[in-house]
Amino acid sequence: MLSPEREPILYVEPLPSSKQWITQNLVPSRAKAVTYAQSLFPILTWIYRYNWTWFLGDMVAGVTVGVVVIPQGMAYAKLAQLPPEFGLYSSFVGCALYFMFATSKDITIGPVAVMSTLMGNILHDVLPHLPQYQDTPWVVAGCMSVVLGCIVTALGLLRLGFIVDFIPLPAIAAFMTGSALNIAMGQIPTLMGNNSVKGFNTRAPTYLVFGNFFKYIKHCNLNAAVGLTSLFLLYAIRAGCKYAARRWPKREKLFFFISTLRTAFVILLYTLISFLVNRNHRTNPKFSILGVVPRGFKHMQVPTVNSEILSAVAGKLPSAIIVLIIEHISISKSFGRINNYTINPNQELIAIGITNIFGPFFGAYPATGSFSRTAIKSKAGVRTPLAGVITACIVVIAIYALPPVFFYISNALLAAVIIHAVGDLVSTPTAIKMFWHISPFEFVIFWAGVLVSVFSSIDNGIYTTVAASAALLLFRIAKAQGKFVGTVRVVYDQPAPAATSNTAESRDIFVPLDHSDGSNPSVTPQHPQGGVFIYRLNEGYLYPNAVHFTDHMIAEVTSRTRPGVANPYGSLGNRPWNDPGPRHKDDTNIDMSLPVLRALILDFNGVSNVDITSIQNLVDVRKQLDRYADHAVSWHFAGVKSPWIRRALVAGGFGSSNTATRTVFSVATVGALEHKGDQPLSETQSPSNRGLHVPDEEFISDSFTSTQDKPRVDNSTSFDTLPLPILSVDHPFFHIDLDEALKAAKLELDTVSK
């Protein structure tokens, strides 16, 4: 219990300094530097614990993904307008290097449909300006990979991974859906065999490809039989395995692996058919086939990075960076949540950056995280990122052992594989419906991104969704509006021990006066009396919304109070031109039943930051309201969370008053101190060693609500607790919560009225 004979030790908060901020945030300590260096190689935190159980899980997952990535890699390389072997090179490098820098066990880095399509569009646009690289487009792709890798690595090293958080889910969904439609429509002519018609540009906007496909549909050939049947078989096997897994749940794992290997099975089946049909027609095959794929790493070289290529691709870098980052980070975060672990976005940026920097030395082009292969890897039971090395070994075996088999792979079959893979990227009707129910504005942004991707290009769709999302964010910040709140007395039952009745406790809560929070309209909040207003800021108080907040506050306050004097200007000539006032200086239409403004309480619980503009705006409003009320209006602040916000408010002249001498403090009682008779406190118990001070009698008298409430010291009394104020007492107008602020404002009014 708090002894009434013990005076509290008062606390004075030291305001933070700029030097302190620089020391804490910009000057690295030795420990921080060591931690930062260790964080660059997450493998060091788990590799020494590697065991056979982990190895078996990684082996199964690595082999499974390896079987899938080989056909996908070759197919995606064709999307990038590169020979198919470059997809294998990219698959190898992504899997071989990622495990050293990974914080996700599930994700697989390699060629992906969207990045490959974007790379193909870039090459399609820049190669006419770089005729010397027409026959070696992989040189330009390698340069792009190095530049992208350096930029993304720098973002990770500078710990700027939070930038990804500014791209919302609807923007990502629109980008993925639009890209999937673009890619699928671009592959349908290859699937049907009419892509070789002169004048048919399959890289045109999606709507043009759609129209031209039907324009040239009469040119479809035997490729359509291969493409359509293989696509049907891929979907049939997946649907059959899903049904079988539901029908026989105990064999769900078996059906999962059958479904996962469907791509490899279909490719082997149709490659056998192609071999039987075309083995005697290698120079003039019956339907389009892949052709010669060189054995081994035939394009290992130092990447070419020069000013000619950089100037040609500079305008394409922003969209490529966005695709590279958001695909990888969104996929890794998603599977981290599914499998109950947390990824480090900054480290993931370093991982994909390093992969793309060193990839071109082996012939790779830009690569990032793959959704389909990551899902397969996760479901296959992967245990650590080392599974990627096993996948890389499978790819190397394919590069050296399987090129003769690759010769007979049908291009229509690869188109079917691509269409089947990107189908999962399209947002489902359920997800789109959810967008509408949650935020109609973002629902519109989603469709805007999809439509721009379909009628223009993928990169324009990316820019549209990102720009629209940023505009919506700024609009919401700028148009944030505070709420005036009042008190409601609530009662709740507290279960009591047996043999006694339940006890009912009550407390005051603060709810908006206009019930804009959805509170029951039948419950009427009580507005503070005597010219006191409580205004809640629901957003950060910054320069975009500062004036909007205060304009709303001033309009409401002036409509519910009366001026301190009827005619503060004396004569009509002194009145400002925009103040309507009474028609004559002696006329008055002021409602004298309204109170004069006495105090404003600002609820800063929702405010995380302030700036110079917002504080200056408060200073100007304070002067305006002081003139309006014809006296100094008290400003109380509740729930200020940051010392830096308090420092800014103090710099603006808030937090204390030259006229108020009494206020209310919230005091906590802290135990573990004892004092008997004249025995002095121990050295560790000394207030000075706790950063506290005991003020003199006069200061205590001015700080508490009444002389009777002021604790007194009695050195002969034992005590078990020590009263400590929660907030600094040198700024008495900063309060721990609204309840304390309202009591302080009422106390001040009572003091003034006396």
Short mmCIF file of N, CA and C in Angstrom, two decimals, residues 433-529:
data_model
loop_
_atom_site.label_atom_id
_atom_site.label_comp_id
_atom_site.label_asym_id
_atom_site.label_seq_id
_atom_site.Cartn_x
_atom_site.Cartn_y
_atom_site.Cartn_z
N LYS A 433 -13.47 -10.47 -55.51
CA LYS A 433 -14.65 -10.09 -54.74
C LYS A 433 -14.25 -9.55 -53.37
N MET A 434 -13.22 -10.15 -52.77
CA MET A 434 -12.74 -9.69 -51.48
C MET A 434 -12.19 -8.26 -51.59
N PHE A 435 -11.48 -7.97 -52.69
CA PHE A 435 -10.98 -6.60 -52.90
C PHE A 435 -12.13 -5.60 -52.85
N TRP A 436 -13.24 -5.94 -53.50
CA TRP A 436 -14.38 -5.03 -53.55
C TRP A 436 -14.96 -4.79 -52.16
N HIS A 437 -15.08 -5.86 -51.38
CA HIS A 437 -15.68 -5.73 -50.05
C HIS A 437 -14.77 -4.96 -49.09
N ILE A 438 -13.45 -5.11 -49.26
CA ILE A 438 -12.52 -4.46 -48.34
C ILE A 438 -12.29 -3.01 -48.72
N SER A 439 -12.00 -2.74 -49.98
CA SER A 439 -11.68 -1.37 -50.41
C SER A 439 -12.07 -1.18 -51.87
N PRO A 440 -13.21 -0.56 -52.15
CA PRO A 440 -13.61 -0.34 -53.54
C PRO A 440 -12.60 0.47 -54.34
N PHE A 441 -11.90 1.41 -53.68
CA PHE A 441 -10.89 2.20 -54.40
C PHE A 441 -9.77 1.29 -54.93
N GLU A 442 -9.29 0.39 -54.10
CA GLU A 442 -8.23 -0.51 -54.53
C GLU A 442 -8.75 -1.54 -55.53
N PHE A 443 -10.02 -1.86 -55.47
CA PHE A 443 -10.65 -2.71 -56.49
C PHE A 443 -10.54 -2.04 -57.86
N VAL A 444 -10.77 -0.74 -57.91
CA VAL A 444 -10.65 0.01 -59.17
C VAL A 444 -9.20 0.02 -59.64
N ILE A 445 -8.25 0.21 -58.70
CA ILE A 445 -6.83 0.21 -59.05
C ILE A 445 -6.43 -1.15 -59.64
N PHE A 446 -6.94 -2.21 -59.05
CA PHE A 446 -6.64 -3.55 -59.57
C PHE A 446 -7.06 -3.67 -61.03
N TRP A 447 -8.29 -3.28 -61.34
CA TRP A 447 -8.76 -3.42 -62.71
C TRP A 447 -8.06 -2.45 -63.65
N ALA A 448 -7.67 -1.28 -63.14
CA ALA A 448 -6.91 -0.34 -63.97
C ALA A 448 -5.57 -0.97 -64.38
N GLY A 449 -4.89 -1.61 -63.42
CA GLY A 449 -3.62 -2.26 -63.75
C GLY A 449 -3.78 -3.39 -64.75
N VAL A 450 -4.83 -4.20 -64.57
CA VAL A 450 -5.07 -5.31 -65.49
C VAL A 450 -5.36 -4.79 -66.90
N LEU A 451 -6.21 -3.79 -67.00
CA LEU A 451 -6.61 -3.27 -68.32
C LEU A 451 -5.43 -2.61 -69.03
N VAL A 452 -4.61 -1.86 -68.28
CA VAL A 452 -3.44 -1.24 -68.91
C VAL A 452 -2.47 -2.31 -69.39
N SER A 453 -2.29 -3.38 -68.61
CA SER A 453 -1.41 -4.47 -69.04
C SER A 453 -1.94 -5.14 -70.31
N VAL A 454 -3.25 -5.26 -70.42
CA VAL A 454 -3.85 -5.92 -71.58
C VAL A 454 -3.81 -5.02 -72.81
N PHE A 455 -4.09 -3.74 -72.63
CA PHE A 455 -4.20 -2.84 -73.78
C PHE A 455 -2.93 -2.06 -74.06
N SER A 456 -1.92 -2.17 -73.19
CA SER A 456 -0.66 -1.48 -73.45
C SER A 456 0.49 -2.46 -73.29
N SER A 457 1.08 -2.51 -72.09
CA SER A 457 2.21 -3.42 -71.85
C SER A 457 2.30 -3.72 -70.36
N ILE A 458 3.10 -4.73 -70.03
CA ILE A 458 3.25 -5.13 -68.63
C ILE A 458 3.88 -4.02 -67.81
N ASP A 459 4.94 -3.39 -68.35
CA ASP A 459 5.61 -2.35 -67.56
C ASP A 459 4.71 -1.14 -67.35
N ASN A 460 3.89 -0.77 -68.34
CA ASN A 460 2.95 0.33 -68.13
C ASN A 460 1.88 -0.05 -67.08
N GLY A 461 1.50 -1.32 -67.06
CA GLY A 461 0.57 -1.77 -66.02
C GLY A 461 1.18 -1.66 -64.64
N ILE A 462 2.49 -1.98 -64.53
CA ILE A 462 3.18 -1.84 -63.24
C ILE A 462 3.18 -0.38 -62.80
N TYR A 463 3.57 0.51 -63.71
CA TYR A 463 3.62 1.94 -63.35
C TYR A 463 2.24 2.46 -62.96
N THR A 464 1.21 1.99 -63.65
CA THR A 464 -0.15 2.47 -63.36
C THR A 464 -0.57 2.09 -61.94
N THR A 465 -0.39 0.83 -61.59
CA THR A 465 -0.84 0.39 -60.26
C THR A 465 -0.01 1.01 -59.15
N VAL A 466 1.30 1.12 -59.35
CA VAL A 466 2.15 1.72 -58.31
C VAL A 466 1.82 3.19 -58.13
N ALA A 467 1.67 3.92 -59.26
CA ALA A 467 1.36 5.35 -59.17
C ALA A 467 -0.02 5.57 -58.56
N ALA A 468 -1.01 4.78 -58.97
CA ALA A 468 -2.36 4.94 -58.43
C ALA A 468 -2.39 4.61 -56.94
N SER A 469 -1.67 3.57 -56.53
CA SER A 469 -1.64 3.22 -55.11
C SER A 469 -0.96 4.31 -54.29
N ALA A 470 0.12 4.89 -54.83
CA ALA A 470 0.79 5.99 -54.13
C ALA A 470 -0.12 7.21 -54.03
N ALA A 471 -0.84 7.51 -55.10
CA ALA A 471 -1.77 8.64 -55.06
C ALA A 471 -2.87 8.42 -54.03
N LEU A 472 -3.39 7.20 -53.96
CA LEU A 472 -4.43 6.90 -52.98
C LEU A 472 -3.89 7.03 -51.55
N LEU A 473 -2.66 6.57 -51.34
CA LEU A 473 -2.04 6.69 -50.02
C LEU A 473 -1.89 8.15 -49.62
N LEU A 474 -1.39 8.98 -50.54
CA LEU A 474 -1.21 10.41 -50.24
C LEU A 474 -2.55 11.09 -50.00
N PHE A 475 -3.57 10.71 -50.78
CA PHE A 475 -4.89 11.30 -50.58
C PHE A 475 -5.44 10.96 -49.21
N ARG A 476 -5.27 9.70 -48.80
CA ARG A 476 -5.76 9.30 -47.49
C ARG A 476 -5.03 10.03 -46.37
N ILE A 477 -3.73 10.25 -46.55
CA ILE A 477 -2.97 10.99 -45.53
C ILE A 477 -3.41 12.45 -45.49
N ALA A 478 -3.54 13.04 -46.68
CA ALA A 478 -3.85 14.47 -46.75
C ALA A 478 -5.26 14.78 -46.27
N LYS A 479 -6.20 13.86 -46.49
CA LYS A 479 -7.59 14.11 -46.13
C LYS A 479 -8.00 13.43 -44.83
N ALA A 480 -7.01 13.05 -44.05
CA ALA A 480 -7.33 12.46 -42.75
C ALA A 480 -8.05 13.50 -41.88
N GLN A 481 -9.07 13.08 -41.18
CA GLN A 481 -9.88 14.00 -40.38
C GLN A 481 -9.99 13.50 -38.96
N GLY A 482 -9.74 14.41 -38.01
CA GLY A 482 -9.87 14.06 -36.61
C GLY A 482 -11.32 14.01 -36.17
N LYS A 483 -11.54 13.54 -34.96
CA LYS A 483 -12.89 13.41 -34.41
C LYS A 483 -12.94 14.02 -33.02
N PHE A 484 -14.04 14.75 -32.76
CA PHE A 484 -14.30 15.22 -31.40
C PHE A 484 -14.94 14.08 -30.62
N VAL A 485 -14.43 13.87 -29.42
CA VAL A 485 -14.89 12.73 -28.62
C VAL A 485 -15.48 13.23 -27.30
N GLY A 486 -16.33 12.40 -26.74
CA GLY A 486 -16.92 12.63 -25.43
C GLY A 486 -16.81 11.38 -24.58
N THR A 487 -17.27 11.49 -23.36
CA THR A 487 -17.13 10.38 -22.42
C THR A 487 -18.42 9.57 -22.33
N VAL A 488 -18.25 8.28 -22.13
CA VAL A 488 -19.35 7.36 -21.87
C VAL A 488 -18.95 6.49 -20.69
N ARG A 489 -19.80 6.41 -19.70
CA ARG A 489 -19.55 5.55 -18.55
C ARG A 489 -19.99 4.13 -18.88
N VAL A 490 -19.05 3.19 -18.83
CA VAL A 490 -19.35 1.80 -19.12
C VAL A 490 -19.17 0.98 -17.86
N VAL A 491 -19.96 -0.08 -17.75
CA VAL A 491 -19.93 -0.95 -16.59
C VAL A 491 -19.72 -2.37 -17.09
N TYR A 492 -18.87 -3.13 -16.43
CA TYR A 492 -18.67 -4.53 -16.78
C TYR A 492 -18.57 -5.36 -15.51
N ASP A 493 -19.06 -6.57 -15.63
CA ASP A 493 -19.07 -7.48 -14.48
C ASP A 493 -17.75 -8.21 -14.38
N GLN A 494 -17.26 -8.33 -13.16
CA GLN A 494 -16.04 -9.06 -12.90
C GLN A 494 -16.36 -10.26 -12.02
N PRO A 495 -16.10 -11.47 -12.50
CA PRO A 495 -16.41 -12.65 -11.68
C PRO A 495 -15.68 -12.60 -10.34
N ALA A 496 -16.41 -12.91 -9.29
CA ALA A 496 -15.83 -12.90 -7.95
C ALA A 496 -15.65 -14.32 -7.45
N PRO A 497 -14.83 -14.52 -6.42
CA PRO A 497 -14.65 -15.87 -5.87
C PRO A 497 -15.97 -16.44 -5.38
N ALA A 498 -15.97 -17.75 -5.18
CA ALA A 498 -17.18 -18.43 -4.72
C ALA A 498 -17.62 -17.87 -3.37
N ALA A 499 -18.91 -17.96 -3.13
CA ALA A 499 -19.55 -17.51 -1.88
C ALA A 499 -19.70 -16.00 -1.82
N THR A 500 -19.29 -15.31 -2.88
CA THR A 500 -19.53 -13.86 -2.94
C THR A 500 -20.16 -13.54 -4.27
N SER A 501 -20.84 -12.43 -4.33
CA SER A 501 -21.52 -12.04 -5.56
C SER A 501 -20.53 -11.35 -6.49
N ASN A 502 -20.87 -11.35 -7.78
CA ASN A 502 -20.04 -10.66 -8.76
C ASN A 502 -20.00 -9.16 -8.45
N THR A 503 -18.83 -8.58 -8.77
CA THR A 503 -18.68 -7.14 -8.55
C THR A 503 -18.69 -6.42 -9.88
N ALA A 504 -19.36 -5.30 -9.92
CA ALA A 504 -19.45 -4.51 -11.15
C ALA A 504 -18.49 -3.34 -11.05
N GLU A 505 -17.66 -3.17 -12.07
CA GLU A 505 -16.73 -2.05 -12.12
C GLU A 505 -17.12 -1.15 -13.29
N SER A 506 -16.79 0.11 -13.14
CA SER A 506 -17.13 1.07 -14.20
C SER A 506 -15.92 1.93 -14.51
N ARG A 507 -15.93 2.47 -15.70
CA ARG A 507 -14.86 3.38 -16.12
C ARG A 507 -15.38 4.24 -17.26
N ASP A 508 -14.66 5.33 -17.53
CA ASP A 508 -15.03 6.23 -18.63
C ASP A 508 -14.24 5.85 -19.87
N ILE A 509 -14.94 5.79 -21.00
CA ILE A 509 -14.28 5.62 -22.29
C ILE A 509 -14.61 6.82 -23.16
N PHE A 510 -13.82 7.00 -24.18
CA PHE A 510 -13.96 8.18 -25.04
C PHE A 510 -14.31 7.72 -26.45
N VAL A 511 -15.47 8.15 -26.94
CA VAL A 511 -15.96 7.74 -28.26
C VAL A 511 -16.33 9.00 -29.05
N PRO A 512 -16.28 8.92 -30.39
CA PRO A 512 -16.63 10.09 -31.20
C PRO A 512 -18.06 10.56 -30.95
N LEU A 513 -18.23 11.87 -30.92
CA LEU A 513 -19.55 12.43 -30.68
C LEU A 513 -20.51 12.13 -31.83
N ASP A 514 -19.96 11.96 -33.04
CA ASP A 514 -20.82 11.71 -34.20
C ASP A 514 -21.00 10.22 -34.49
N HIS A 515 -20.49 9.35 -33.61
CA HIS A 515 -20.62 7.89 -33.76
C HIS A 515 -20.03 7.39 -35.07
N SER A 516 -19.01 8.07 -35.58
CA SER A 516 -18.41 7.66 -36.85
C SER A 516 -17.62 6.37 -36.75
N ASP A 517 -17.39 5.89 -35.52
CA ASP A 517 -16.67 4.64 -35.34
C ASP A 517 -17.59 3.44 -35.31
N GLY A 518 -18.89 3.67 -35.56
CA GLY A 518 -19.85 2.57 -35.56
C GLY A 518 -20.42 2.26 -34.19
N SER A 519 -20.15 3.10 -33.19
CA SER A 519 -20.72 2.87 -31.86
C SER A 519 -22.23 3.09 -31.90
N ASN A 520 -22.91 2.54 -30.94
CA ASN A 520 -24.38 2.54 -30.89
C ASN A 520 -24.91 3.98 -30.85
N PRO A 521 -25.71 4.40 -31.83
CA PRO A 521 -26.24 5.78 -31.84
C PRO A 521 -27.16 6.06 -30.65
N SER A 522 -27.68 5.02 -30.03
CA SER A 522 -28.56 5.23 -28.88
C SER A 522 -27.79 5.65 -27.63
N VAL A 523 -26.48 5.44 -27.65
CA VAL A 523 -25.63 5.85 -26.53
C VAL A 523 -25.06 7.23 -26.85
N THR A 524 -25.42 8.21 -26.05
CA THR A 524 -25.00 9.59 -26.31
C THR A 524 -23.78 9.93 -25.47
N PRO A 525 -22.63 10.17 -26.10
CA PRO A 525 -21.45 10.56 -25.33
C PRO A 525 -21.66 11.93 -24.68
N GLN A 526 -21.08 12.11 -23.51
CA GLN A 526 -21.19 13.38 -22.79
C GLN A 526 -20.07 14.30 -23.21
N HIS A 527 -20.44 15.44 -23.76
CA HIS A 527 -19.44 16.42 -24.18
C HIS A 527 -18.88 17.13 -22.94
N PRO A 528 -17.57 17.33 -22.87
CA PRO A 528 -17.02 18.07 -21.73
C PRO A 528 -17.65 19.46 -21.62
N GLN A 529 -17.89 19.89 -20.42
CA GLN A 529 -18.55 21.17 -20.18
C GLN A 529 -17.51 22.28 -19.96
#
